Short mmCIF file of C-alpha atoms in Angstrom, two decimals:
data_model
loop_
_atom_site.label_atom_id
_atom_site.label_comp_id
_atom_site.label_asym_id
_atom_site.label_seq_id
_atom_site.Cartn_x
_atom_site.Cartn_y
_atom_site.Cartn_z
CA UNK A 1 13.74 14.78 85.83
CA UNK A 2 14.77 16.10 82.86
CA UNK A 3 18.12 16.84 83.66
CA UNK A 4 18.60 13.63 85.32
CA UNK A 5 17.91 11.92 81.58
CA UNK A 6 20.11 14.75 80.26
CA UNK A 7 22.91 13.59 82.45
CA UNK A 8 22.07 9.58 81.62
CA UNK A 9 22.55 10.52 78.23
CA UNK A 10 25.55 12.38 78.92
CA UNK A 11 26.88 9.24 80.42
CA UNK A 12 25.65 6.81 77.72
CA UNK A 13 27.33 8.91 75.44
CA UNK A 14 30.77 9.55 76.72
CA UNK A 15 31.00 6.11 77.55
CA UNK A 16 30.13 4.95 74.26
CA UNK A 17 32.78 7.80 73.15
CA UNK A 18 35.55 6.54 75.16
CA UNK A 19 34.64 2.40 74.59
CA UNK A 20 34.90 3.50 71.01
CA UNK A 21 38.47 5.14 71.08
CA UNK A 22 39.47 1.82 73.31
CA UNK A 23 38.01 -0.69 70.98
CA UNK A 24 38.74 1.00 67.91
CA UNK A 25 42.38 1.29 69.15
CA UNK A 26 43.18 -1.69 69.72
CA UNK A 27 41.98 -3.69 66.98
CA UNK A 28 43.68 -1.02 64.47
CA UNK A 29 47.11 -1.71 66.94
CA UNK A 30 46.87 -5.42 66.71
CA UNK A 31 47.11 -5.10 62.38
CA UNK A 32 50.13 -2.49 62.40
CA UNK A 33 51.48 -4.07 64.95
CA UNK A 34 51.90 -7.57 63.42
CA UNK A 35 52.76 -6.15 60.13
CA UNK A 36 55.35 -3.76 61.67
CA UNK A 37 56.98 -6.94 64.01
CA UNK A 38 57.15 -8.91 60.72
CA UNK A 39 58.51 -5.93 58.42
CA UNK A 40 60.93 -5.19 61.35
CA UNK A 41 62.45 -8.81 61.61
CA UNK A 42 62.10 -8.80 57.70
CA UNK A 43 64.41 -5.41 57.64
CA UNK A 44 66.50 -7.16 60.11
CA UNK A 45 67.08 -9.96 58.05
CA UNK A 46 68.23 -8.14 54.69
CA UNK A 47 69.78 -5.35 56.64
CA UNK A 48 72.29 -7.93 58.69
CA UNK A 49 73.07 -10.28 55.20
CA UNK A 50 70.82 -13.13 56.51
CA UNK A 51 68.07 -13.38 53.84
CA UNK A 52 71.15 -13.46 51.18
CA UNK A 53 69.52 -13.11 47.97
CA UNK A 54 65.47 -11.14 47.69
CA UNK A 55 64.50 -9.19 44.86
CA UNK A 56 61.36 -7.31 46.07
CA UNK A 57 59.78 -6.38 48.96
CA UNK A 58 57.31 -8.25 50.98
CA UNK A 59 54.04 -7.04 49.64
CA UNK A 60 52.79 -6.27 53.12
CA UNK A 61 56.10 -4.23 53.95
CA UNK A 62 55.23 -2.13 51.12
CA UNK A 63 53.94 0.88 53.47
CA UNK A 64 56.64 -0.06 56.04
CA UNK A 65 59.64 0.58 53.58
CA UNK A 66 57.44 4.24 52.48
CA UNK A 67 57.56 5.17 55.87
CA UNK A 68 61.16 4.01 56.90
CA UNK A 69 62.38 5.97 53.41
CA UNK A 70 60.12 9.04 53.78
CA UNK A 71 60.13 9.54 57.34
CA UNK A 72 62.90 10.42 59.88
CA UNK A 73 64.08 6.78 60.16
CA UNK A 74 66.17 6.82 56.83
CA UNK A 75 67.65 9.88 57.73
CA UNK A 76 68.66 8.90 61.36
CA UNK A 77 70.46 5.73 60.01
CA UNK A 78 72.04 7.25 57.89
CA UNK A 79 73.17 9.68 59.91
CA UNK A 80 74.38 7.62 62.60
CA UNK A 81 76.34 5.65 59.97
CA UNK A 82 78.20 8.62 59.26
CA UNK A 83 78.68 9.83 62.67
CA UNK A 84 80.15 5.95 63.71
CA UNK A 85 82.25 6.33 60.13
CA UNK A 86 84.24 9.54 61.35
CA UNK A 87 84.57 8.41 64.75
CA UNK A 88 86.95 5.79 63.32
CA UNK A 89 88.40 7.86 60.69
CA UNK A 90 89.55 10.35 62.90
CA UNK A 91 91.47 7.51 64.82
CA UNK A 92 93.57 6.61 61.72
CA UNK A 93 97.03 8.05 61.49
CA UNK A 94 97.30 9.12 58.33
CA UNK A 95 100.81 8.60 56.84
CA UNK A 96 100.91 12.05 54.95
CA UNK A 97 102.48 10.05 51.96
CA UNK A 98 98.54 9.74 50.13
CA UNK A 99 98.19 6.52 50.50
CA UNK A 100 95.42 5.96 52.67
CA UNK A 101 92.25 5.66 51.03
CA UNK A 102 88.55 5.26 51.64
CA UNK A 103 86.17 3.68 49.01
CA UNK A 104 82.86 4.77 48.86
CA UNK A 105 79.92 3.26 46.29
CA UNK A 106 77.46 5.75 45.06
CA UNK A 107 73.62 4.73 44.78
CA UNK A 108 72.33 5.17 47.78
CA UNK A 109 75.54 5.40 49.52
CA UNK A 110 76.61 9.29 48.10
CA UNK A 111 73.23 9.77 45.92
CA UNK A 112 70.08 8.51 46.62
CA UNK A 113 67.98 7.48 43.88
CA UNK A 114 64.58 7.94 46.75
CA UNK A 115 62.62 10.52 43.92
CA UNK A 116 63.19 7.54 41.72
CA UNK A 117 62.60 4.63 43.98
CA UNK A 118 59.19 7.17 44.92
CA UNK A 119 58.02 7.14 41.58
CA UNK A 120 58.20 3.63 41.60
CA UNK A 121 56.99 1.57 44.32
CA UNK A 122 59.82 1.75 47.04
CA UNK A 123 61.39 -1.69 45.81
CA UNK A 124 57.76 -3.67 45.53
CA UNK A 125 58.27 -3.61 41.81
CA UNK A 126 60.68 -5.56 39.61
CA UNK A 127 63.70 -3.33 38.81
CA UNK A 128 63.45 -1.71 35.51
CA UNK A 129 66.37 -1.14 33.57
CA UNK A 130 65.11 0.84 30.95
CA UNK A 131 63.75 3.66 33.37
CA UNK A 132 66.06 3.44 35.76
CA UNK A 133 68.76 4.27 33.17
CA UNK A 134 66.96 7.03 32.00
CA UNK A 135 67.02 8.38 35.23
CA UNK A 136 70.45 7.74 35.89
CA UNK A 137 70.95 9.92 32.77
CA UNK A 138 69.13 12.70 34.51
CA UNK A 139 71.86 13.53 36.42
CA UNK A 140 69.90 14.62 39.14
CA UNK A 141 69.97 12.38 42.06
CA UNK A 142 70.59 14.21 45.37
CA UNK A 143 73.50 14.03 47.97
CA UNK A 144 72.33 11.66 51.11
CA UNK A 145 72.89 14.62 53.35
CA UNK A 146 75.14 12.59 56.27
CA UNK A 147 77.06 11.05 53.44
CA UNK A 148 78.08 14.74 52.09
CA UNK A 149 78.88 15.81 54.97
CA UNK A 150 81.42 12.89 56.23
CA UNK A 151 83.30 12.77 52.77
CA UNK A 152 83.72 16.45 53.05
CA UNK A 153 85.09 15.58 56.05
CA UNK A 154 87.24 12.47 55.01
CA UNK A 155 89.09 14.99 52.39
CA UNK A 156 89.89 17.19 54.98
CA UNK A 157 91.15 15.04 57.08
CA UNK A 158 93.28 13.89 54.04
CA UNK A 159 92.25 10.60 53.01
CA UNK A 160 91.96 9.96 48.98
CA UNK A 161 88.71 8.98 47.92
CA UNK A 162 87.62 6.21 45.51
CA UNK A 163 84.33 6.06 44.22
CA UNK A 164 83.77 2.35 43.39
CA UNK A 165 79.83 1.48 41.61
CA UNK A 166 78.16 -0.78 39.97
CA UNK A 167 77.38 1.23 37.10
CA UNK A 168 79.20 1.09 33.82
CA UNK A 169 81.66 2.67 32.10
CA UNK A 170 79.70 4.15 29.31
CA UNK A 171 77.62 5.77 32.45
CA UNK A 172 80.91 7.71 32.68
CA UNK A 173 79.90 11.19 32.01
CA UNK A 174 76.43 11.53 34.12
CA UNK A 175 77.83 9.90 36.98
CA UNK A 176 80.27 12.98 37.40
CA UNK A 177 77.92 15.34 36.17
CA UNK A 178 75.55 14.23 38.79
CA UNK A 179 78.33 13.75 41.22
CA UNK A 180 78.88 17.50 40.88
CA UNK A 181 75.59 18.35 40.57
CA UNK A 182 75.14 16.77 44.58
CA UNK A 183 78.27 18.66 46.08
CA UNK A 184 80.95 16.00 45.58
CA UNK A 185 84.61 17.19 44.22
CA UNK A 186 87.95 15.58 44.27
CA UNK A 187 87.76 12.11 44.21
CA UNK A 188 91.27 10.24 43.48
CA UNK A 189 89.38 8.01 41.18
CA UNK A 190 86.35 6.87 40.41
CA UNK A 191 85.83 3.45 39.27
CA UNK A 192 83.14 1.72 36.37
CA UNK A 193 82.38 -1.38 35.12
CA UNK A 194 84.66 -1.87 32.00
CA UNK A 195 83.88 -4.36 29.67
CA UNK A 196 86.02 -7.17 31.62
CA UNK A 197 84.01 -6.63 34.65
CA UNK A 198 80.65 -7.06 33.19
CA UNK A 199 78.60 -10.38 34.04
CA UNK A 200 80.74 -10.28 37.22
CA UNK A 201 78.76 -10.61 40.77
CA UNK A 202 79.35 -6.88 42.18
CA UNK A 203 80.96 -8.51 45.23
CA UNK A 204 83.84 -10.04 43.17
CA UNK A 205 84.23 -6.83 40.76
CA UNK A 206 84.41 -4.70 44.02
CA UNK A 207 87.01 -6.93 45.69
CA UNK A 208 88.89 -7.35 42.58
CA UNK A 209 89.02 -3.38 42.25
CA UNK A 210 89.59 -3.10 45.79
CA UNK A 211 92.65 -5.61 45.46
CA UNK A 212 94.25 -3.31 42.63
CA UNK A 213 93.83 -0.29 44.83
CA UNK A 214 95.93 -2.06 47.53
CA UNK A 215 98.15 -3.64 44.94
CA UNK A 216 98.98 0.27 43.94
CA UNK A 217 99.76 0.84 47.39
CA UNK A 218 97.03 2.12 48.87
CA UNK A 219 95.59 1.30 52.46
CA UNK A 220 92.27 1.38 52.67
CA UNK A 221 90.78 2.10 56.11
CA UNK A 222 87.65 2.53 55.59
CA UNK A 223 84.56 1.46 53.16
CA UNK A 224 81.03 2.59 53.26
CA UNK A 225 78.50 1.28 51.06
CA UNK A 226 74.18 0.25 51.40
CA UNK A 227 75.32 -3.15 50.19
CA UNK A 228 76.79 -6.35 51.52
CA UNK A 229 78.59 -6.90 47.90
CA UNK A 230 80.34 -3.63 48.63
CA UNK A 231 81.87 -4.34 51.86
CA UNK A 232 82.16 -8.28 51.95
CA UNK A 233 84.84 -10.06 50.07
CA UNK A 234 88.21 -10.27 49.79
CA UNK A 235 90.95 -7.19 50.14
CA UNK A 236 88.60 -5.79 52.45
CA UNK A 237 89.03 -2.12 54.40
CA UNK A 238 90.30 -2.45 57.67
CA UNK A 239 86.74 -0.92 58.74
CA UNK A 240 83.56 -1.46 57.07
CA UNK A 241 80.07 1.01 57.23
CA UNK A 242 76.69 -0.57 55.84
CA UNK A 243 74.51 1.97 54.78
CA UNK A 244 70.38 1.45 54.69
CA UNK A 245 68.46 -0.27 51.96
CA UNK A 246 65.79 -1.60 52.48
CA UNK A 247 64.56 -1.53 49.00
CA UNK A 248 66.56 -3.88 46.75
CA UNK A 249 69.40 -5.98 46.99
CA UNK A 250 72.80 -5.90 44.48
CA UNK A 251 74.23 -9.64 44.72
CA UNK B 1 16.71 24.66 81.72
CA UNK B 2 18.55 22.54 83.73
CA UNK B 3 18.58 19.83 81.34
CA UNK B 4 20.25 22.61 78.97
CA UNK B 5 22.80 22.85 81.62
CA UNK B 6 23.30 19.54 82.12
CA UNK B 7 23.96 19.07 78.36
CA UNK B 8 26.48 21.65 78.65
CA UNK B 9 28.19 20.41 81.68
CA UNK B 10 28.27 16.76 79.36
CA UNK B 11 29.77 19.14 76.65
CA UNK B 12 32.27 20.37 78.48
CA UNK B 13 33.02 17.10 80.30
CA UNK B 14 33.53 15.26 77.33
CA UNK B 15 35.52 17.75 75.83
CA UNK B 16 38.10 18.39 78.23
CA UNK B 17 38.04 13.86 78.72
CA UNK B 18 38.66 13.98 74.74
CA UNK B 19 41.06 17.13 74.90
CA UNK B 20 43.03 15.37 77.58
CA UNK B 21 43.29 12.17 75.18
CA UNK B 22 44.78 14.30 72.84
CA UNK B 23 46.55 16.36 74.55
CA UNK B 24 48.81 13.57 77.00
CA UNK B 25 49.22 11.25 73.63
CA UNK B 26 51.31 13.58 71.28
CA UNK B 27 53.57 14.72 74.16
CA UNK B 28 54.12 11.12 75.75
CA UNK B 29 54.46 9.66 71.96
CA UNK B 30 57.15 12.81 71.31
CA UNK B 31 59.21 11.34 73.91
CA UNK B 32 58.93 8.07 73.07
CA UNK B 33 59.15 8.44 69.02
CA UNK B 34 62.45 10.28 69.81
CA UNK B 35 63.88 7.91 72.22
CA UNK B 36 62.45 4.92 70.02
CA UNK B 37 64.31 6.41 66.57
CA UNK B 38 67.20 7.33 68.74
CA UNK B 39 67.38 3.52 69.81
CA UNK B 40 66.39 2.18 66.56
CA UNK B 41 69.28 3.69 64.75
CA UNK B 42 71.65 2.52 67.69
CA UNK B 43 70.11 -0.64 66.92
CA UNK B 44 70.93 -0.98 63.16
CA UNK B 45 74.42 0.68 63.83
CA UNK B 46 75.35 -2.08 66.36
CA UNK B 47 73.69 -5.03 64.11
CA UNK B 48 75.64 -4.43 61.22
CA UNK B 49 78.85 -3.89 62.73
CA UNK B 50 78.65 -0.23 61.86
CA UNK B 51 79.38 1.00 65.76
CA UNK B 52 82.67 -1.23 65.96
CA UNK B 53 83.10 -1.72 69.44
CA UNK B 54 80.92 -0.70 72.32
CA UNK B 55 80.66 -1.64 75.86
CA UNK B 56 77.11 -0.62 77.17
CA UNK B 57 73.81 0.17 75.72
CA UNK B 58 73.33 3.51 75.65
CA UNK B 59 71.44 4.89 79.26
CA UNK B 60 67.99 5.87 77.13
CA UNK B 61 67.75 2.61 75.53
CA UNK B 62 67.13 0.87 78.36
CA UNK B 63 63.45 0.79 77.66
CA UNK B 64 63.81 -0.01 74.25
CA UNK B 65 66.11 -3.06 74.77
CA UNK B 66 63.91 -4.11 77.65
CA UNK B 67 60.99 -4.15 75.53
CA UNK B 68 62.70 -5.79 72.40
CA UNK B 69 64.44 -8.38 74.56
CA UNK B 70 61.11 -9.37 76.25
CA UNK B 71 58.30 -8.68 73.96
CA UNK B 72 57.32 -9.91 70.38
CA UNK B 73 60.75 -8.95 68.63
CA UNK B 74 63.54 -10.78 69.84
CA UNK B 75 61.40 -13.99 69.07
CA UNK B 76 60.28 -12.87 65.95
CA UNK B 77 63.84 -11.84 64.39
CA UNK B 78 65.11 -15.21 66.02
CA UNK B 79 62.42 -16.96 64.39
CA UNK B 80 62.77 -15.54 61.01
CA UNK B 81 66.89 -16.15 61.04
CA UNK B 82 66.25 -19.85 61.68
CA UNK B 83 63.84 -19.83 58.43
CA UNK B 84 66.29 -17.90 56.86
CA UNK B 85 69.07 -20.57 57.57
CA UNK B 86 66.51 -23.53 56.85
CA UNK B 87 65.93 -22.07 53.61
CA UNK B 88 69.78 -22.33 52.61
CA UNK B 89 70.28 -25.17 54.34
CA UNK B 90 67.52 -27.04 52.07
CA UNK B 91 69.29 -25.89 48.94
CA UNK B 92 72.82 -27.84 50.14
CA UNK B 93 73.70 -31.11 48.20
CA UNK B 94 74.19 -33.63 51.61
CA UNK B 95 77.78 -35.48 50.02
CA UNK B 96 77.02 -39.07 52.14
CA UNK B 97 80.48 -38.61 53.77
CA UNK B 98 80.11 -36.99 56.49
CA UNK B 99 82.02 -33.29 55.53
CA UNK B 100 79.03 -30.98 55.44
CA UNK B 101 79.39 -28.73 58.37
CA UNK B 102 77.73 -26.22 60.13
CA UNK B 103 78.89 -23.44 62.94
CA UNK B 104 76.97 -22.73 65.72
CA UNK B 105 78.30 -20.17 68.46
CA UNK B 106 76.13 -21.31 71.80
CA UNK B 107 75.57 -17.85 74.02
CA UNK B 108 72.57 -15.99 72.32
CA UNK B 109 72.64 -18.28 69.80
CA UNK B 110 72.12 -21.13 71.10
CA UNK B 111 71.29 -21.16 74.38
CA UNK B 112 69.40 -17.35 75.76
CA UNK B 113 71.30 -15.94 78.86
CA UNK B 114 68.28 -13.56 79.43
CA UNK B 115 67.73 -14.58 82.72
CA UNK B 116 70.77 -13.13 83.85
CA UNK B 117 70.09 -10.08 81.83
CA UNK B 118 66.95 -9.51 82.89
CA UNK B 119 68.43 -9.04 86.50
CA UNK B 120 71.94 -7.15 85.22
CA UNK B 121 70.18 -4.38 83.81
CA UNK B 122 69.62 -5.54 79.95
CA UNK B 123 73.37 -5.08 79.01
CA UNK B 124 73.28 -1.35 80.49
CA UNK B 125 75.43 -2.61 83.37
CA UNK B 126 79.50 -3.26 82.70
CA UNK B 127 80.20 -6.73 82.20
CA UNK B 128 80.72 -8.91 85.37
CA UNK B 129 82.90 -11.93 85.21
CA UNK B 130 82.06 -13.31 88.46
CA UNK B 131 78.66 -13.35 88.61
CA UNK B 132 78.09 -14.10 84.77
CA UNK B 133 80.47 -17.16 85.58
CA UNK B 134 78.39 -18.08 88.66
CA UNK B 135 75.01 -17.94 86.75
CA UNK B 136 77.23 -20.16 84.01
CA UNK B 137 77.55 -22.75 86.47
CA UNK B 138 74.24 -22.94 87.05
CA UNK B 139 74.11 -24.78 83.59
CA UNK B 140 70.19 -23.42 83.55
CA UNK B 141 69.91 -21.41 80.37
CA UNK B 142 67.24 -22.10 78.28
CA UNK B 143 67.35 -22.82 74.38
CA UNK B 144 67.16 -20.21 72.28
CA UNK B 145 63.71 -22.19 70.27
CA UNK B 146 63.89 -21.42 67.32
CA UNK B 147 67.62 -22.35 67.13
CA UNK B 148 66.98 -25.47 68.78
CA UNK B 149 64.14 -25.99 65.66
CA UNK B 150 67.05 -25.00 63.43
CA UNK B 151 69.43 -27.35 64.83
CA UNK B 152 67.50 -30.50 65.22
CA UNK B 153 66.17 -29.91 61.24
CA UNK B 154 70.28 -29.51 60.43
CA UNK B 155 71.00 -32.74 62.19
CA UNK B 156 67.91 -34.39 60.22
CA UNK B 157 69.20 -32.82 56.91
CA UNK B 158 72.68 -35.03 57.46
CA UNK B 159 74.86 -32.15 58.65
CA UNK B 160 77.45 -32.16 61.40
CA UNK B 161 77.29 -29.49 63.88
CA UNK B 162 79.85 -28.08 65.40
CA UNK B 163 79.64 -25.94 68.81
CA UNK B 164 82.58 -22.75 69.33
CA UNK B 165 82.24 -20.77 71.66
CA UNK B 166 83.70 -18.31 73.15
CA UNK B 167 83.83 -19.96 76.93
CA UNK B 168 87.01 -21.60 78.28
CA UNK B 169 87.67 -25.89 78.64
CA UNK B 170 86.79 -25.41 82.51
CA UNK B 171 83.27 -24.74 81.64
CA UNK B 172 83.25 -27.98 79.14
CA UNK B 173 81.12 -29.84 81.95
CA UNK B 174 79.22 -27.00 82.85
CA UNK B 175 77.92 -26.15 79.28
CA UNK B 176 78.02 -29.71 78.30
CA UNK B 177 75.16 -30.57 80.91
CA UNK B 178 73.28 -26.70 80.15
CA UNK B 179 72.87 -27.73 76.14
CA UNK B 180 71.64 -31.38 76.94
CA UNK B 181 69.31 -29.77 79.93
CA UNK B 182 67.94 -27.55 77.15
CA UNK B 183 67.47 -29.92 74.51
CA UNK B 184 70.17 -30.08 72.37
CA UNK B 185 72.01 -33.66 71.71
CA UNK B 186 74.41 -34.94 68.90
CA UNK B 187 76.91 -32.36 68.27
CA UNK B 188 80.34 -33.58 66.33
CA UNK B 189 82.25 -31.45 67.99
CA UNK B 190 82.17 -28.75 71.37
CA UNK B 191 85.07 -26.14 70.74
CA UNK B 192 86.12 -24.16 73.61
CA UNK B 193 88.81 -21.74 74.43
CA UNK B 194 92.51 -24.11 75.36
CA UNK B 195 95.36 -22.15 76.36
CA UNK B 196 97.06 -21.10 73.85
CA UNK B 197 93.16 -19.37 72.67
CA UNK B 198 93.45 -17.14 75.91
CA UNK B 199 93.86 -13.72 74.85
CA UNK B 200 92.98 -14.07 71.36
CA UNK B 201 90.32 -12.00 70.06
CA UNK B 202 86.91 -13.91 69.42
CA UNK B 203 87.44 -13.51 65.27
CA UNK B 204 90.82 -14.87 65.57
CA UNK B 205 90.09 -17.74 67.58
CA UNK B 206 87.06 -18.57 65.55
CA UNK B 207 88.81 -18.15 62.56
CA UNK B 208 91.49 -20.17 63.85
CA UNK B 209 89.74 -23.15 64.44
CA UNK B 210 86.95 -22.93 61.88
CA UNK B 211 90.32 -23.15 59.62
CA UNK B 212 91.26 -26.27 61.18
CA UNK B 213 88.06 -27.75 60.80
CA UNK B 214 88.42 -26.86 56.96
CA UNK B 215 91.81 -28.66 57.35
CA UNK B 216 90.52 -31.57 58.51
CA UNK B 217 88.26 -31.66 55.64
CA UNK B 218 84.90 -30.35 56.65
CA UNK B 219 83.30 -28.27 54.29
CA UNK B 220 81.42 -25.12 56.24
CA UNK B 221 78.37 -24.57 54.92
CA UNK B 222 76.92 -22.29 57.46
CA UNK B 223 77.89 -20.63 60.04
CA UNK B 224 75.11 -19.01 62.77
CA UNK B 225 76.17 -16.08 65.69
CA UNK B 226 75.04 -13.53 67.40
CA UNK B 227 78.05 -11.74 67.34
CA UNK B 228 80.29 -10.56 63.93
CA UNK B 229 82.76 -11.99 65.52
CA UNK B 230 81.53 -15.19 64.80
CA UNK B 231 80.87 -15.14 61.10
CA UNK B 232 83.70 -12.89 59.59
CA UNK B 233 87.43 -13.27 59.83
CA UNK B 234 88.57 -15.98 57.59
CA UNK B 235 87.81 -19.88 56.86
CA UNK B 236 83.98 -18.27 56.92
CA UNK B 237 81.29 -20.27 56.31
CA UNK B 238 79.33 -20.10 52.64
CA UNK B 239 76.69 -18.13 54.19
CA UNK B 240 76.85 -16.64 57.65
CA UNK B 241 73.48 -15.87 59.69
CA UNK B 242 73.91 -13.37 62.10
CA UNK B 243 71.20 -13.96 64.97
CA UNK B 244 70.18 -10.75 67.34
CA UNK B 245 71.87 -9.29 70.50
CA UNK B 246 71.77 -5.55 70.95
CA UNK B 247 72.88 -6.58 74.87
CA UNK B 248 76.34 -6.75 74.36
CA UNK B 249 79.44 -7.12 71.89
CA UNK B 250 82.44 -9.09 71.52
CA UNK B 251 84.99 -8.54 69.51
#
């Protein structure tokens, strides 16, 4: 008698173990599910140009974008960018004469600004100048690992590289410094915001830049940058490579 | 004492039920989170154009595009495009004469061809002329609905749509009778492949005549696809909106 309770409990109790994984399961599925369908189509959106302008995340994406950044997602993107970027560069005939080019941006297309970004919300908050300068000026910002690797590879293959970014001339110094600092050497020429270019959308300062290159004579084959405004435009490369971002948008 | 062993026996019972939980979910999730960040990246390389070309999903995305195609997320990033277009399309001054134009392709933008993917393998199969063709004639797609939301609001909002697509004038009758059996009415103008198109690439010819309609005065304001092809080239709309389709690519 006894053990028959004993084995009534038993079965009370691992069904009211196992009802418990099922109902907890679900329930806890249903509210990351819905927020990860929404911050998926929402990453879809910025990631394909259709949401044009946004300044910060969704508030309920804000653990989404940690995870994307932090985890292996990030990382695999970026990755596979690179990997589709040297398929094609490896089918260019280069003329031998050092004129075919490939113009890459730099934040978070060569250096990612992630400890940064960390430190300060993953894109929920409103960009900061002031610190974000000051980390800038840090020189520290790593290498995006893929990105290393393929302009390592670019050189070799003998393409001249142009660094073309947003930032400003007067950012001159700790750009290379922290260019250096991350692995990168021998760039053809890397290209600021002068005075003339300031107050210009990035997308029209980047074609305009891009148009000189060509108007020197160089082809450009191939662009990679995390931003629409680096790739979109006018003198265009023949072959364009969008990066990740997920956490902030350059007009 | 036998209650003692019968509270064992429970012990051990529930354990190895709890231990198999565990021990089945990290192994079936391993496979999964690998194949699922493997097809994610594949994913983001073929929506933004990064891959270039490609003429098959790759073999272990199958699943993935299966369950995109057919769950919450093709619906959800369709849905969420058509907002995104809505949105723009609300901030457009109407002139009163008749020039404000908009660029709709109609396969997997319009109108969803799933039903024949759903039978040809998801876009793992190669391309078949004849039996896409046949299932063309059939003039039974369905409307994509949130694009037939967007396009009946675009109408309403005074702008002049414009269908071009990639299919050839012999299937003018055919897809005439397949948009008006799914809903959509009132176009300006239905833009299919003459002649003298055969052989172009898709961003030529869309160029091409998205130039003409520029010529003849209409004013593109935006410009919706599910294929790059449709949005960049040149005479490109003010914005483009690039809709979903990680089933296949045209170039």
């Amino acid at each position: 008698m006894a053990s028959l309770h004993a084995i009534l409990l038993c079965l009370i109790f691992t069904t009211v173990v196992s009802q418990s994984i099922i109902q907890i399961s679900p329930d806890h599925r249903k509210i990351r599910i819905d927020d990860d369908i929404y911050c998926e189509s929402w990453r879809f959106s910025i990631e394909t140009n259709d949401a044009g302008y946004w300044s910060t995340i969704p508030e309920r994406c804000l653990r989404f974008v940690q995870d994307y950044m932090t985890g292996d997602r990030y990382r695999y993107d970026s990755e596979l960018v690179a990997e589709n970027s040297l398929k094609f560069a490896k089918t260019v005939e280069i003329s031998g004469n050092g004129s075919d080019a490939w113009v890459f941006d730099i934040d978070e297309t060569l250096l990612s600004n992630l400890p940064y970004y960390e430190l300060n919300g993953f894109g929920s908050e409103k960009f900061d100048e002031e610190t974000f300068d000051s980390w800038v000026d840090l020189a520290e910002a790593p290498a995006l690992p893929a990105s290393l690797s393929l302009y390592k590879e670019l050189k070799q293959l003998g393409f001249k590289i142009f660094l073309l970014t947003g930032r400003s001339e007067y950012q001159r110094n700790v750009t290379e410094k922290n260019l250096l600092y991350a692995g990168f050497t021998g760039w053809e020429g890397l290209i600021l915001r002068g005075p003339s270019d300031q107050g210009n959308p990035a997308i029209v300062y980047k074609s305009e830049k891009r148009a000189e290159l060509q108007n020197e004579g160089y082809k450009i084959h191939g662009s990679s940058g995390d931003q629409w405004s680096d790739l979109l435009g006018f003198a265009v490369a023949r072959r364009s490579f969008k990066l990740p971002n997920p956490m902030y948008y350059i007009s």
